[in-house]
Short mmCIF file of C-alpha atoms in Angstrom, two decimals:
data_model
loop_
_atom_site.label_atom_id
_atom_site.label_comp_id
_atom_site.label_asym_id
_atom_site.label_seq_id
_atom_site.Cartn_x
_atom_site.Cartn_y
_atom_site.Cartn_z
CA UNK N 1489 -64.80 8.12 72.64
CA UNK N 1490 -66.77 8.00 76.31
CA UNK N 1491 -66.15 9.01 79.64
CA UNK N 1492 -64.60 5.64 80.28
CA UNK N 1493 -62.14 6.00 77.43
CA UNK N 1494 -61.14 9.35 78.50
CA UNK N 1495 -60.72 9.12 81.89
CA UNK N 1496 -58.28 5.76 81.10
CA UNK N 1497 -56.12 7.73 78.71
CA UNK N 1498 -56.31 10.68 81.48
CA UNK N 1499 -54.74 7.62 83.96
CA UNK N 1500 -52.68 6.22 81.38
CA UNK N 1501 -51.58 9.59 80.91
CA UNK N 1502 -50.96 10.68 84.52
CA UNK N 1503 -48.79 7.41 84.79
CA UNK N 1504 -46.67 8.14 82.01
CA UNK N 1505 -46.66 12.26 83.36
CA UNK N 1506 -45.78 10.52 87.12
CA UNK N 1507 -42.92 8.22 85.26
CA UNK N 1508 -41.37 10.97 83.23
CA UNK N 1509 -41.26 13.05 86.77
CA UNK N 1510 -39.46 10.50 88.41
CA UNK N 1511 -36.85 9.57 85.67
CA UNK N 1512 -36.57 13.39 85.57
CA UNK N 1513 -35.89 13.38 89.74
CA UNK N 1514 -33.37 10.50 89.57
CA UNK N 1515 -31.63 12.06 86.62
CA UNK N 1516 -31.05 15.37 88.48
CA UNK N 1517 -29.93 13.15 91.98
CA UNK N 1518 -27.91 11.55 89.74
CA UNK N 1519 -26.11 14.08 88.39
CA UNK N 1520 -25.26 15.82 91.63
CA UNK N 1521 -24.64 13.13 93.34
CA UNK N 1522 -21.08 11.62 92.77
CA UNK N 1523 -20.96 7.67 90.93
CA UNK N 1524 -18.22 5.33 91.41
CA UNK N 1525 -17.07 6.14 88.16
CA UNK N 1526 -17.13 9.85 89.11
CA UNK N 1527 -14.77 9.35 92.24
CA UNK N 1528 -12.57 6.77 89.66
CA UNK N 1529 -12.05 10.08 87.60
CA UNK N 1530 -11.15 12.24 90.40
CA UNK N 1531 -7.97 9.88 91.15
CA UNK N 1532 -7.09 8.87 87.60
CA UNK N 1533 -4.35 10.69 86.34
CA UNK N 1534 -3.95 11.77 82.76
CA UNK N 1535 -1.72 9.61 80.87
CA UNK N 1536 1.09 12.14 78.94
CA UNK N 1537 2.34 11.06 75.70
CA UNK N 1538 6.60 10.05 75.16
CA UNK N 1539 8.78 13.37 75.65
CA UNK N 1540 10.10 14.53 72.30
CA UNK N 1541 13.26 16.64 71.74
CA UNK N 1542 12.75 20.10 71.87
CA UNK N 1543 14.64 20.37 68.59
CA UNK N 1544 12.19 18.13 66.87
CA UNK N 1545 9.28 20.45 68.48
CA UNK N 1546 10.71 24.17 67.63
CA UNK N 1547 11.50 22.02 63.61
CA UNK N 1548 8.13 21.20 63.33
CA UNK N 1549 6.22 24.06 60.86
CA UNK N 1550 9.35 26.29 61.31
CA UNK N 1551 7.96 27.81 58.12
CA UNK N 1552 4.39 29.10 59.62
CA UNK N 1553 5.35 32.26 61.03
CA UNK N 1554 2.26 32.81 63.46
CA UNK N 1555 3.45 29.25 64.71
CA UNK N 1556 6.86 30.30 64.95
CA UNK N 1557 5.82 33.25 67.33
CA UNK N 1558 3.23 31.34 69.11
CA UNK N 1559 5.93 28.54 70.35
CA UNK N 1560 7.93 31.28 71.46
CA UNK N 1561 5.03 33.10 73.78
CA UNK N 1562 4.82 30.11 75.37
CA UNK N 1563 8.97 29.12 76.00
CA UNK N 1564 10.84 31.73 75.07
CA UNK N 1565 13.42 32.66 72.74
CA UNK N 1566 15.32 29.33 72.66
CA UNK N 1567 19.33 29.37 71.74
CA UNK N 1568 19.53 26.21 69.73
CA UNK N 1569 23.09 25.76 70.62
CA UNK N 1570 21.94 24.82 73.89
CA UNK N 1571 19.12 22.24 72.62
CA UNK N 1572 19.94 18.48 71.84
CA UNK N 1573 18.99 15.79 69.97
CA UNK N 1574 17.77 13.98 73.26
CA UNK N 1575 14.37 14.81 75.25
CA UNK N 1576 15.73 15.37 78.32
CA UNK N 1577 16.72 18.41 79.85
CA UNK N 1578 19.84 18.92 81.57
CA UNK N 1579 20.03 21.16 84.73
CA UNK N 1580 23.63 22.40 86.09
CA UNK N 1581 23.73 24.22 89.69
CA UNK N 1582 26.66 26.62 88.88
CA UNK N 1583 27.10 27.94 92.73
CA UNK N 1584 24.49 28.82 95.57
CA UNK N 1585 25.16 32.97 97.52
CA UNK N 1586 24.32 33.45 100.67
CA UNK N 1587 23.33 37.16 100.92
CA UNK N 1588 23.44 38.78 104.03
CA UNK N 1589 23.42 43.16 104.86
CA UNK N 1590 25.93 42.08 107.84
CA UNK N 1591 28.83 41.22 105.80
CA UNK N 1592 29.94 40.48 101.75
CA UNK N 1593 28.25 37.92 99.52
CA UNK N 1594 29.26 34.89 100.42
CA UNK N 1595 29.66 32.51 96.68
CA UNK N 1596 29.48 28.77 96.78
CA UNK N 1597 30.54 26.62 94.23
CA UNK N 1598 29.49 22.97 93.86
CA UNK N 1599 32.47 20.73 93.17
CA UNK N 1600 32.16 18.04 91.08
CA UNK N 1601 32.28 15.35 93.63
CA UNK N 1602 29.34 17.15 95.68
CA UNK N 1603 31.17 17.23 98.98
CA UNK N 1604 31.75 20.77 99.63
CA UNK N 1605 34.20 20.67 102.16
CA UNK N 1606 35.05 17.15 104.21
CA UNK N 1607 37.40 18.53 106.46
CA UNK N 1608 34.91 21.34 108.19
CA UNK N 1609 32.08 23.58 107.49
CA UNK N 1610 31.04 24.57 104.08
CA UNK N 1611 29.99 28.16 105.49
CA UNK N 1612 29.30 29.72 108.39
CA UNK N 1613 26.94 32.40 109.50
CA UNK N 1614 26.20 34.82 112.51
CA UNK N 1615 23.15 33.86 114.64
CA UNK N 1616 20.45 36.34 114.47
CA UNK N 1617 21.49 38.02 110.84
CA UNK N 1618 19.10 38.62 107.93
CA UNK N 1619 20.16 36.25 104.90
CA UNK N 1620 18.47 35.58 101.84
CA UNK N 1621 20.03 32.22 99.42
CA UNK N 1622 20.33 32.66 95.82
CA UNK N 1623 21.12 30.09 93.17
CA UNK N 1624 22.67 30.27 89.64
CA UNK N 1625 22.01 27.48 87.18
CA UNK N 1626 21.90 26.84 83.69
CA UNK N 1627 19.37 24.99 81.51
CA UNK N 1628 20.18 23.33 78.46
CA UNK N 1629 18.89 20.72 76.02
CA UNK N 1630 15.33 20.65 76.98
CA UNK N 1631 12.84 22.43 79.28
CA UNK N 1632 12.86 21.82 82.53
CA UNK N 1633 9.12 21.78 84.34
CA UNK N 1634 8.79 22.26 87.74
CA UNK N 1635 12.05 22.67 89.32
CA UNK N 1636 12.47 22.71 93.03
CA UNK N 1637 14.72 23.22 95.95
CA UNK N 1638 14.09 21.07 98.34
CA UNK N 1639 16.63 21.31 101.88
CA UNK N 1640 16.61 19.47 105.49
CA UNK N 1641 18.78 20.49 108.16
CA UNK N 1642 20.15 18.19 111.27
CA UNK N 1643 21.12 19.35 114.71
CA UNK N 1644 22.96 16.75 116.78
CA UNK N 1645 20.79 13.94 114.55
CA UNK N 1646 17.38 15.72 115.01
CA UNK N 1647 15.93 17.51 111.93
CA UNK N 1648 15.37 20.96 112.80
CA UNK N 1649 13.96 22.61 109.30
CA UNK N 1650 12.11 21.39 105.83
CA UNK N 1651 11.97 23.95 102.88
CA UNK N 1652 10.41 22.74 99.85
CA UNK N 1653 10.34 25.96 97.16
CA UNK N 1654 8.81 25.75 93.53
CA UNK N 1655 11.32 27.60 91.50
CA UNK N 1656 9.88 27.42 88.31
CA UNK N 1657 9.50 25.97 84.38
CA UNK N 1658 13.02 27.21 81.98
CA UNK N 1659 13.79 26.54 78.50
CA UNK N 1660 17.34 26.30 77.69
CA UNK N 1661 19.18 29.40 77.03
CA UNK N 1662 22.88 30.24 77.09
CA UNK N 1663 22.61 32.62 80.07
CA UNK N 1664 22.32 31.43 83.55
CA UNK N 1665 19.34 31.39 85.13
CA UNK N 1666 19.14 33.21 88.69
CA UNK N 1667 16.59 32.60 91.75
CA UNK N 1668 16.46 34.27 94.83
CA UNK N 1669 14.68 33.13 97.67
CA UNK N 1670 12.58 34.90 100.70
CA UNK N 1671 14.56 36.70 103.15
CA UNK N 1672 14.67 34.71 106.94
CA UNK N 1673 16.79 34.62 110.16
CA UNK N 1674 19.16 32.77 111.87
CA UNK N 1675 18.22 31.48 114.67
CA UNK N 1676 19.46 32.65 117.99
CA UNK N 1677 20.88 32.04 121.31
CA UNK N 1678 22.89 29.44 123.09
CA UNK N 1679 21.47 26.57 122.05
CA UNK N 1680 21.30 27.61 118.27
CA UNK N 1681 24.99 27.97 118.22
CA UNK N 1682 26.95 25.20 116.93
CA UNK N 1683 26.96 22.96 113.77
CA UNK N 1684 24.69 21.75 111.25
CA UNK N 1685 24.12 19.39 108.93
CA UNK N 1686 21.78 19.67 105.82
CA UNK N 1687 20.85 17.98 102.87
CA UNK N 1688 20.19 20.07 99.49
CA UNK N 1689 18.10 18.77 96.51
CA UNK N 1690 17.62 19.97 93.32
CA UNK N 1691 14.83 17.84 91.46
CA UNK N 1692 11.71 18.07 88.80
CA UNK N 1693 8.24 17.03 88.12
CA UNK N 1694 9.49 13.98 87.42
CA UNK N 1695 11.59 13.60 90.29
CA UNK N 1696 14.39 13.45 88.22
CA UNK N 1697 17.71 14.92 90.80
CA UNK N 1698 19.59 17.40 89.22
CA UNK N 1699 21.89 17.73 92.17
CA UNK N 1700 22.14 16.30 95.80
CA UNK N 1701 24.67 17.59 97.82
CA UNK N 1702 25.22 17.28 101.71
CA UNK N 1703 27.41 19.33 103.68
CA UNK N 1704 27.61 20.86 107.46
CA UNK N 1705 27.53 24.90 108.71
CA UNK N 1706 28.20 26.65 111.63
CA UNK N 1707 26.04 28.92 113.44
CA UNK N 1708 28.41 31.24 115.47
CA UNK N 1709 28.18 34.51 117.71
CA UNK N 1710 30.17 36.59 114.89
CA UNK N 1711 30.49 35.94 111.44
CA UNK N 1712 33.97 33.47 110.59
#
């Protein structure tokens, strides 16, 4: 082989060395740099399989006890006389406390027809006391994933406060479950006496309402 021979492979080879260095260079842009595809991914969401009784799930290899204990790590010891047949869960609001250092608990039941009380107030409360809510409910049938309390309150037609909590993922059980929420304040002064109107919501991941109840409060100088 001559010069001329080797110093065309040396091209031939420098081309193919300059070629590999580029596909090398666009692969590494590439793959930092985000495709269509890439952004298509980010919105996609997963598609979750049919919901299947939670009977069916705790039956399935009841007889492999490392199973057995692992299912239970991850919901709980589950009463099965509060599971059903059915996949979905069934959420009861038993009453709602308002807790307050001012004065006794304060225990409000939900009646069936979800209007508290159509001839006045459902509660009132002092302006400027501590008060903390706290809500009793049972889970039974299924688990329920990502329950929230979500609550709006009206003065004279203009909404005056949002709270959206998270309370949590339960697995039925025979006791009721119990949730407390963050201390706050009533508001005070002359223009934050008088009444209220608010709209409570009790609802899941999948937006599924366990309870929607609407009802008006007072906000007085002394508690009623």
């Amino acid at each position: 082989m001559g010069l001329d021979d080797e110093k065309k492979e040396g091209e031939a080879s420098g081309e193919t060395s300059d070629r590999e260095n580029r596909l090398s260079r666009m692969n590494s842009e590439s793959s930092l740099s985000p495709t269509e595809d890439d952004e298509d991914d980010d919105d996609r969401k997963p598609e979750l399989g049919p919901m299947i009784a939670l009977k069916e799930q705790l039956e399935k290899d009841k007889d492999d006890e490392s199973l057995r204990r692992w299912k239970e790590q991850l919901i709980g010891v589950v009463d099965f006389e509060d599971v059903g047949e059915t996949p979905d869960p069934v959420v009861k609001i038993l009453h709602l406390t308002v807790r307050s250092p001012d004065r006794d608990e304060m225990v409000l039941t939900i009646p069936d027809d979800g209007v508290p009380n159509p001839k006045g107030p459902w509660f009132t409360i002092k302006e400027g006391s501590k008060y903390t809510l706290v809500f009793n409910f049972r889970v039974t049938n299924n688990i329920v994933s990502g329950l929230r309390y979500n609550n709006t309150v009206w003065k004279t037609g203009v909404k005056v406060d949002s709270t959206k909590a998270m309370l949590g993922t339960f697995s039925p059980q025979a006791e009721p479950y119990q949730h407390v929420m963050p201390e706050e304040t009533t508001p005070s002064g002359m223009f934050a006496r008088g009444s209220y109107s608010a709209r409570t919501k009790f609802i899941d991941d999948d937006n599924k309402c366990y309870l929607e109840i609407n009802y008006t409060f007072d906000i007085r100088k002394n508690w009623q």
